[in-house]
XYZ file of N, CA and C in Angstrom:
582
model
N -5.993 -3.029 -3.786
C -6.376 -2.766 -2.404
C -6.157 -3.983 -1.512
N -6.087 -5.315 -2.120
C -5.866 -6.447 -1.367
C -4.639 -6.669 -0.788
N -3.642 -6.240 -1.029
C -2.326 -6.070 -0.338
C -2.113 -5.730 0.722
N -2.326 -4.379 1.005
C -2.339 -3.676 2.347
C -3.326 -4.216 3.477
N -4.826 -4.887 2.816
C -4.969 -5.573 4.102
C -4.812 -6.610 4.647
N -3.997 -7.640 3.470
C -3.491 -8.556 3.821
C -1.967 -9.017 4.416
N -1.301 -7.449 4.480
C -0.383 -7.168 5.466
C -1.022 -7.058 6.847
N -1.760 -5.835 6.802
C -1.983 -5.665 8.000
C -2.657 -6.924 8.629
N -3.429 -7.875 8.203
C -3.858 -9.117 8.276
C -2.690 -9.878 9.397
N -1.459 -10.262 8.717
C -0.566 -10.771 8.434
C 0.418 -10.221 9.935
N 0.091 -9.355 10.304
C 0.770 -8.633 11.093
C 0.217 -8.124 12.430
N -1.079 -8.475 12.665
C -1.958 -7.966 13.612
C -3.133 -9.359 14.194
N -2.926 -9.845 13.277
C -3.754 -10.753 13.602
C -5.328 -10.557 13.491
N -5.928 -9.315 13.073
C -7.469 -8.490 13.080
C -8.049 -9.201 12.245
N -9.729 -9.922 12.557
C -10.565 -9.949 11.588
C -10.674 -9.110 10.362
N -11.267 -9.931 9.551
C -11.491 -8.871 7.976
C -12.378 -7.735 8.462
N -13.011 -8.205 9.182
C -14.099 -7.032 9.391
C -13.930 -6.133 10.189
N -13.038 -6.172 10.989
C -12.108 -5.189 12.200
C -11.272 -4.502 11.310
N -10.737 -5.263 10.196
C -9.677 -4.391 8.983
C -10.898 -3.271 8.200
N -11.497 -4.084 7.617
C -12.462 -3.268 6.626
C -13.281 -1.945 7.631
N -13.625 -1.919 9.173
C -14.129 -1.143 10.056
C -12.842 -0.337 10.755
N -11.733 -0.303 10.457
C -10.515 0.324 11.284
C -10.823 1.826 10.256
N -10.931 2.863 11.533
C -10.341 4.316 11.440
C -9.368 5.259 11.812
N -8.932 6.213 11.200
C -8.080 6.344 11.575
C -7.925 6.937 12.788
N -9.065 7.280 13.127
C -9.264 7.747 15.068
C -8.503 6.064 16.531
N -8.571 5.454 15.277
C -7.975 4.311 16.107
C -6.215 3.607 15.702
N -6.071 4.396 14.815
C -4.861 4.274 14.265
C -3.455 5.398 14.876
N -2.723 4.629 16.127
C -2.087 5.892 16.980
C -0.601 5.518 16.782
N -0.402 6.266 15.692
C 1.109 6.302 15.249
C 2.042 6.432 16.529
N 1.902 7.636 17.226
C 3.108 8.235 17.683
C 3.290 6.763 19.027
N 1.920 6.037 19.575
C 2.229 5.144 20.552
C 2.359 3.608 19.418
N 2.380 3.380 18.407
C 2.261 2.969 17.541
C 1.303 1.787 18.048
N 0.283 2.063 18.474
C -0.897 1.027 18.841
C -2.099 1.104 17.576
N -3.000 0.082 17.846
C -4.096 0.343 16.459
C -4.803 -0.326 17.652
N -6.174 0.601 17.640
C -6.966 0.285 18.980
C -8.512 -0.604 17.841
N -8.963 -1.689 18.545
C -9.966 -2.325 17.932
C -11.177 -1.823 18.637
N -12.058 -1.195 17.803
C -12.959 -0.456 18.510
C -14.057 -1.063 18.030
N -14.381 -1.145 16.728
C -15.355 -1.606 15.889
C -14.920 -2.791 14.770
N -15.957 -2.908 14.389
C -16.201 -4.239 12.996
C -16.911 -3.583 12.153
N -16.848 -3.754 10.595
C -17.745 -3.241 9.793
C -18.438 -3.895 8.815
N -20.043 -3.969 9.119
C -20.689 -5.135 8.538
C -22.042 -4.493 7.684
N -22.120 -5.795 7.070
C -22.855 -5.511 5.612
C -24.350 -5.720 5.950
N -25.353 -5.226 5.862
C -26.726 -5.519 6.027
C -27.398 -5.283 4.511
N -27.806 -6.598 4.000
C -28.735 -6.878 3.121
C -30.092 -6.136 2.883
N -30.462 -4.663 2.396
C -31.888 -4.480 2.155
C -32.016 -4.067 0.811
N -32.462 -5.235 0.340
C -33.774 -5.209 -1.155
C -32.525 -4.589 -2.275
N -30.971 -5.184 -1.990
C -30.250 -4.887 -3.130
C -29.398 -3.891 -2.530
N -29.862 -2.928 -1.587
C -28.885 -1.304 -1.378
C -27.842 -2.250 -0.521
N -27.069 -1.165 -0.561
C -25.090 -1.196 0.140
C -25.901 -0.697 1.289
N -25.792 -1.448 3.033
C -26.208 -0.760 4.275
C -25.073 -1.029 4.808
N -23.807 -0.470 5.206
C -23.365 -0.614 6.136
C -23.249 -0.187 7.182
N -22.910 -0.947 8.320
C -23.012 -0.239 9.361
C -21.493 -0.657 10.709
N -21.166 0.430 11.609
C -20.341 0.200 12.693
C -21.065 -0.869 13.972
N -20.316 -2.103 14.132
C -20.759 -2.476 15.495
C -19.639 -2.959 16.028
N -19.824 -2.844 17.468
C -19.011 -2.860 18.721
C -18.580 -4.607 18.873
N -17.476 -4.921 19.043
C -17.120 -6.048 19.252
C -17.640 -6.886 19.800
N -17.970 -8.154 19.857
C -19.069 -9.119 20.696
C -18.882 -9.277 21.797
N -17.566 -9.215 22.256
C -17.488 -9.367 23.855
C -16.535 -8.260 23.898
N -16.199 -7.900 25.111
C -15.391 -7.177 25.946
C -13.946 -7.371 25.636
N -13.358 -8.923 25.548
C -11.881 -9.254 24.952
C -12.088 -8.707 23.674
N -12.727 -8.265 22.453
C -12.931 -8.186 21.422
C -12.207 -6.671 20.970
N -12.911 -5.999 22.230
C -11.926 -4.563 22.318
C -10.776 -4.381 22.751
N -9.750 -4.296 21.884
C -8.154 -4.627 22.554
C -7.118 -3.692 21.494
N -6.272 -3.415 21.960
C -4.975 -2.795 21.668
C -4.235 -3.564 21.181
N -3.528 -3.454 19.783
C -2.714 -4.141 19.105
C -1.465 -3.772 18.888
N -0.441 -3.851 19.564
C 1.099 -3.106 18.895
C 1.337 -3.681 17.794
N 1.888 -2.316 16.882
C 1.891 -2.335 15.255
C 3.852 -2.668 15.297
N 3.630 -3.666 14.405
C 4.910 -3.981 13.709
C 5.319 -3.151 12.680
N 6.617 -2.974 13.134
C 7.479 -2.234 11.677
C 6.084 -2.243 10.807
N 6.285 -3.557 10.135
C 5.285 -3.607 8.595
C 4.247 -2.682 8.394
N 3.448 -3.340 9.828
C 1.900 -2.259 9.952
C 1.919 -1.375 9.890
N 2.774 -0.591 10.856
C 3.184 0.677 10.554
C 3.474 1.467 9.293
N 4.388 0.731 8.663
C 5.043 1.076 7.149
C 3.851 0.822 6.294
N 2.501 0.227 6.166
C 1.743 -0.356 5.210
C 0.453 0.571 5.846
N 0.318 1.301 6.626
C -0.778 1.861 7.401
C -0.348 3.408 6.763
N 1.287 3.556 7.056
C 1.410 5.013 6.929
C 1.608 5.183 4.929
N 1.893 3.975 4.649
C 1.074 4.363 2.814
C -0.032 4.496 2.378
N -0.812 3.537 3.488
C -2.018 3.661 3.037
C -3.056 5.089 3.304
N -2.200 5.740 4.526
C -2.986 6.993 4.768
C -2.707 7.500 3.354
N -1.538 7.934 2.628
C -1.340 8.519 1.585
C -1.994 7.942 0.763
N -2.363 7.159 0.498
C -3.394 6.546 -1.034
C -4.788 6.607 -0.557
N -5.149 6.866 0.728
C -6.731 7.514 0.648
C -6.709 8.782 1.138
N -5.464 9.830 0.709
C -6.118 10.809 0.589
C -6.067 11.071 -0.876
N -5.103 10.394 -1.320
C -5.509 10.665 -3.001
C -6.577 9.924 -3.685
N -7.614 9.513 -2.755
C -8.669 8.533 -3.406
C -10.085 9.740 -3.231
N -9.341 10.312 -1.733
C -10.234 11.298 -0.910
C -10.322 12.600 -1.888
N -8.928 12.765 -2.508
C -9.050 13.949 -3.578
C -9.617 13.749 -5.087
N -9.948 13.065 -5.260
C -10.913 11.998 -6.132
C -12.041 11.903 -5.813
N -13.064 11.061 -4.943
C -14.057 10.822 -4.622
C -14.522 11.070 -3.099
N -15.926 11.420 -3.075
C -16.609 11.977 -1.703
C -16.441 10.469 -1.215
N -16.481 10.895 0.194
C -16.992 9.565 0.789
C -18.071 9.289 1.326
N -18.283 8.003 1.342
C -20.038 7.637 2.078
C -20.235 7.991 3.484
N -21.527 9.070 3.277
C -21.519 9.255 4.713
C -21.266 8.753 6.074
N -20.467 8.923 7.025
C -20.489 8.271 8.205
C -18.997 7.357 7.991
N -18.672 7.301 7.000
C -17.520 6.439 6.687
C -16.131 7.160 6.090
N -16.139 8.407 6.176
C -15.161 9.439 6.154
C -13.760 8.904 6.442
N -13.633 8.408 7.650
C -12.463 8.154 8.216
C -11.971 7.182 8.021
N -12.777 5.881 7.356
C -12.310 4.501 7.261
C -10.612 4.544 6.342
N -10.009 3.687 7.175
C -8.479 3.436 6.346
C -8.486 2.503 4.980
N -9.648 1.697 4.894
C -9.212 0.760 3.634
C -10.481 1.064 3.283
N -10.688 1.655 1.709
C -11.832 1.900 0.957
C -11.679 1.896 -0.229
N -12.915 1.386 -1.316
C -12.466 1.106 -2.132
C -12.341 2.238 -3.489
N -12.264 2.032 -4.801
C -11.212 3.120 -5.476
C -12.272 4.298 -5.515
N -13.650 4.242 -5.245
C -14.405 5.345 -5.524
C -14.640 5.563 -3.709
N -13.826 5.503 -2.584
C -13.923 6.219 -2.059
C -15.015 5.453 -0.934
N -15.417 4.050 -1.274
C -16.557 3.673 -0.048
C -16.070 3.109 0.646
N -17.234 2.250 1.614
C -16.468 0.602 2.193
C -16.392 -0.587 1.294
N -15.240 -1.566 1.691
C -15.075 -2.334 1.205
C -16.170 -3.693 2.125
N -16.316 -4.194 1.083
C -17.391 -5.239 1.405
C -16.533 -6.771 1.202
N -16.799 -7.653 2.347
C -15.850 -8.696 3.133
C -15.777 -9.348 1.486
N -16.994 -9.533 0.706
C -17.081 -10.028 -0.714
C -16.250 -10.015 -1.398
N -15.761 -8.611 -1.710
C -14.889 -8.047 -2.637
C -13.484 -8.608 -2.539
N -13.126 -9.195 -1.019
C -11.915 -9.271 -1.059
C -11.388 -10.631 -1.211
N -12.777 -11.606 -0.476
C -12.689 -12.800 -0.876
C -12.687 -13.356 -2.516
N -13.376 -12.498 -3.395
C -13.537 -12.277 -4.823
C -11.993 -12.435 -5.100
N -11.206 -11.569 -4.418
C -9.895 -10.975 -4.964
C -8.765 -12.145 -4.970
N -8.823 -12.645 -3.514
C -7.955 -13.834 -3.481
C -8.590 -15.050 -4.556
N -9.515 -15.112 -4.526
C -9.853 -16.600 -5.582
C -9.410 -15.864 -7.351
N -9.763 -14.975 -7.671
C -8.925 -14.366 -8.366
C -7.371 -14.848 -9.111
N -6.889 -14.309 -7.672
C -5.093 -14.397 -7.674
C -4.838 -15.570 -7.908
N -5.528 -16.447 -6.914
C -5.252 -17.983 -7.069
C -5.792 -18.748 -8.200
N -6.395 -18.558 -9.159
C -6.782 -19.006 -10.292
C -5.945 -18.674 -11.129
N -5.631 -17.043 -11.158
C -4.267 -16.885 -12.098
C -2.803 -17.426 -11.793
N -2.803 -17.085 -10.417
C -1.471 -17.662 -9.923
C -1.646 -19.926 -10.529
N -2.477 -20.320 -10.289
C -3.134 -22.000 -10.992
C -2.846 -22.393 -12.238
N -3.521 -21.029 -13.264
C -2.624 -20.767 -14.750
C -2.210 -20.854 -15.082
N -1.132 -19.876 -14.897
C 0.436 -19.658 -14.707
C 1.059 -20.656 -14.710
N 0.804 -21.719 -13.024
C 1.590 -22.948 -13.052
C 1.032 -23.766 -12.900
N 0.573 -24.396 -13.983
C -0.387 -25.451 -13.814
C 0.566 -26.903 -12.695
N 1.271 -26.938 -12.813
C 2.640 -27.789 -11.913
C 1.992 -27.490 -10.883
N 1.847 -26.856 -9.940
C 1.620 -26.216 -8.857
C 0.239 -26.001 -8.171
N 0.045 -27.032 -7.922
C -1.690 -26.407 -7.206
C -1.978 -25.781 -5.973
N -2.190 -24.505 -6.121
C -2.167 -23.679 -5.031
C -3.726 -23.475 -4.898
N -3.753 -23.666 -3.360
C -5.288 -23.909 -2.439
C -6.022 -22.777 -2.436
N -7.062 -23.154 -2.377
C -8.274 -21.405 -2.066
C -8.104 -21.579 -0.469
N -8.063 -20.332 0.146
C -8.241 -20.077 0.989
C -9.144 -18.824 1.571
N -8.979 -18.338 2.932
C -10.082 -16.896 3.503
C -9.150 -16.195 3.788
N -9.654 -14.888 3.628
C -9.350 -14.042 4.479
C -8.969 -14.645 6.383
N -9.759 -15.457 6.655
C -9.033 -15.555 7.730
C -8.200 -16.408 8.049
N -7.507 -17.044 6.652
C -6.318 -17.933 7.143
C -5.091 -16.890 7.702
N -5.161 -15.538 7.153
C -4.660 -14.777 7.555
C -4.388 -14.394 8.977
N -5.372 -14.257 9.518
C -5.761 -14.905 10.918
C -4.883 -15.854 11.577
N -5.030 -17.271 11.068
C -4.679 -18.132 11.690
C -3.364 -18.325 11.623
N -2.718 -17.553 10.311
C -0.822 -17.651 9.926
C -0.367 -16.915 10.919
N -1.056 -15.965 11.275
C -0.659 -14.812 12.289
C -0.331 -15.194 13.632
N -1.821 -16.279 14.126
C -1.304 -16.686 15.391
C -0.292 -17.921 15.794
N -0.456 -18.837 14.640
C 0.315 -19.858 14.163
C 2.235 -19.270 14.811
N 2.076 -18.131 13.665
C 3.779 -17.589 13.644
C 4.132 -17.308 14.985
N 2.916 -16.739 15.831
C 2.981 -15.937 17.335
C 3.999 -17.655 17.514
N 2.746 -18.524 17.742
C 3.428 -19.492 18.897
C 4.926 -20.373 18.413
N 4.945 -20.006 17.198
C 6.216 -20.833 16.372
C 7.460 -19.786 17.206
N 7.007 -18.638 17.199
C 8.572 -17.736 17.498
C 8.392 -17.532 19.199
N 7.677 -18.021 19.849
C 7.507 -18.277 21.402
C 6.563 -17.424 21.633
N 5.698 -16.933 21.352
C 4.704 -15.848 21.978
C 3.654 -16.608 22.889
N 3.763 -16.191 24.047
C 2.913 -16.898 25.470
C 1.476 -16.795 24.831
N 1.075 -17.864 25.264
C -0.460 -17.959 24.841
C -1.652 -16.973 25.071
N -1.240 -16.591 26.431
C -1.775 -15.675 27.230
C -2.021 -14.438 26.225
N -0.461 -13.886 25.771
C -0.854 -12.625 25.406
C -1.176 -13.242 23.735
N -1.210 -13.675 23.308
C -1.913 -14.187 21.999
C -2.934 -14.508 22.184
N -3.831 -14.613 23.184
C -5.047 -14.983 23.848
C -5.216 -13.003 23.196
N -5.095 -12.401 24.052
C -5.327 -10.461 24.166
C -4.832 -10.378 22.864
N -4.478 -10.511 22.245
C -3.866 -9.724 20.695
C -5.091 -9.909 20.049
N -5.479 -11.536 19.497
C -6.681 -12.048 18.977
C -7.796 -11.498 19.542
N -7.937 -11.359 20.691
C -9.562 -10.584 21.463
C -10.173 -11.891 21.563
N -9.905 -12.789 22.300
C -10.385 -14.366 22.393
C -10.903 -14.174 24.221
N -11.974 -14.400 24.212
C -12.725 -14.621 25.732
C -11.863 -15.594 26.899
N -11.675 -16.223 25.676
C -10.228 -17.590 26.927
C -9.388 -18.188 26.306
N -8.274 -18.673 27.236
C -7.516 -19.233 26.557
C -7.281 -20.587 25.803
N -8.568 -21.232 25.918
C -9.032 -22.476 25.477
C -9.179 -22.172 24.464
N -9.996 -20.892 23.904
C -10.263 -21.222 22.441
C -9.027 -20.493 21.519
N -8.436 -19.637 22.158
C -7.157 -19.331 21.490
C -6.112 -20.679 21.060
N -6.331 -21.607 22.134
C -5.157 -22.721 22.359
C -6.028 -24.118 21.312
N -7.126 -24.032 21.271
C -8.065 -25.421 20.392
C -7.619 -24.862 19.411
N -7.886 -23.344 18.732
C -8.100 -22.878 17.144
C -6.634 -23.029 16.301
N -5.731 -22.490 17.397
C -4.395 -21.887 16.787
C -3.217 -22.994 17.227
N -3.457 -23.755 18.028
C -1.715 -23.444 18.222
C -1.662 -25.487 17.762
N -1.555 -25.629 17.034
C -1.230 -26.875 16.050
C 0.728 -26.875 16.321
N 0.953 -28.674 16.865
C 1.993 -29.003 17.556
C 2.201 -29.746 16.228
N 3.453 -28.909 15.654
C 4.315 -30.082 14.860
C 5.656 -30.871 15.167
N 5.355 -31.790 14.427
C 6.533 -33.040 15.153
C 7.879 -32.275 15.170
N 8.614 -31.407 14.575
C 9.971 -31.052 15.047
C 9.912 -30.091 16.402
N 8.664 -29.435 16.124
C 8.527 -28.518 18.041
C 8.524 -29.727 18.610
N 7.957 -30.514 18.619
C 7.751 -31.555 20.079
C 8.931 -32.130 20.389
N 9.550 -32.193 19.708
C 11.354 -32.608 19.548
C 12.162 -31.858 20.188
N 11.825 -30.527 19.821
C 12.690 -29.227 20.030
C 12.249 -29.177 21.651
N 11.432 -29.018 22.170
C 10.881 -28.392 23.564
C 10.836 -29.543 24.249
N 11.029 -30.946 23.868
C 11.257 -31.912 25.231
C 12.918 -32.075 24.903
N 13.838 -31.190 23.853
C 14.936 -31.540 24.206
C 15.458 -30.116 25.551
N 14.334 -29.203 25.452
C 15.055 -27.963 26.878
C 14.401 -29.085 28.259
N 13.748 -30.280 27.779
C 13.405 -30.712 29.618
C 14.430 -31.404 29.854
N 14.940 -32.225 28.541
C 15.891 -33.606 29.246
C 16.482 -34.008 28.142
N 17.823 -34.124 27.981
C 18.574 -34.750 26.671
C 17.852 -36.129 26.064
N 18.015 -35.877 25.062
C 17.193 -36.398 23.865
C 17.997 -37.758 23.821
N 17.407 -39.227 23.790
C 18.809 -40.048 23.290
C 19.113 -40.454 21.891
């Protein structure tokens, strides 16, 4: 199950918890948009699974995402593998519609997935012991996403609205890290380089 949301991750730029809370009432193929409506979060009582839908923290939070090829292609498999999860197992009330659930049919809990990558990366560590590959989050995913925006020219502005960021300060502090060959590259369009 960690694949598909670490495409769509990868491709949208959405919190884990905007991934793990996406339905398919917000999933609009034919305009190929994926509308951020909700987050889906875990409430702690005395051991039980509570989850619940809440509304984005601010107003930028609710935003329209155009789906890439990928998303698209990794959204429209994934409808097909929860309905064969759906023809398998009931789902938890109220959570019917969710796109990423796990194999018996519930929500996935932010846990499970962070579980998954430390996982991979311990085996992937194994494997090559030569090679030390880093733990990371779910939301470096996040940050590769907006990273790539500004590497391939994407205006801050609208990478400001993709992310659901209140301003463009904190889009521009979090994400956009200046490496020495850009700074090279973009003062050679002001003035020849000597």
């Amino acid at each position: 199950y960690l694949y598909p949301i670490m495409i769509l991750a990868l491709n949208t730029g959405m919190r884990l918890g905007e991934i793990l809370g996406l339905c398919w009432d917000c999933v609009d193929f034919r305009a190929n948009i994926i509308h951020v409506r909700r987050t889906l979060v875990y409430l702690p009582n005395h051991g039980d699974a509570i989850y619940e839908f809440h509304t984005p923290k601010t107003a930028a939070g609710k935003r329209d995402i155009p789906m890439t090829k990928e998303a698209k292609s990794i959204l429209l498999k994934q409808r097909m593998h929860k309905n064969a999860i759906g023809s398998r197992h009931e789902a938890a009330a109220g959570f019917e519609d969710l796109v990423f659930v796990s194999k018996c049919n519930q929500p996935i809990h932010e846990s499970n997935v962070r579980t998954s990558i430390r996982y991979y990366i311990n085996k992937i560590n194994e494997e090559h012991p030569d090679i030390e590959f880093k733990p990371f989050t779910p939301h470096s995913w996040r940050h590769t996403f907006a990273t790539n925006c500004i590497a391939r020219g994407m205006k801050p502005k609208v990478l400001q609205t993709i992310l659901g960021h209140t301003t463009l300060q904190m889009t521009m502090d979090l994400y956009c890290h200046v490496e020495d060959d850009t700074v090279k590259d973009e003062m050679a369009l002001f003035a020849e380089m000597a």
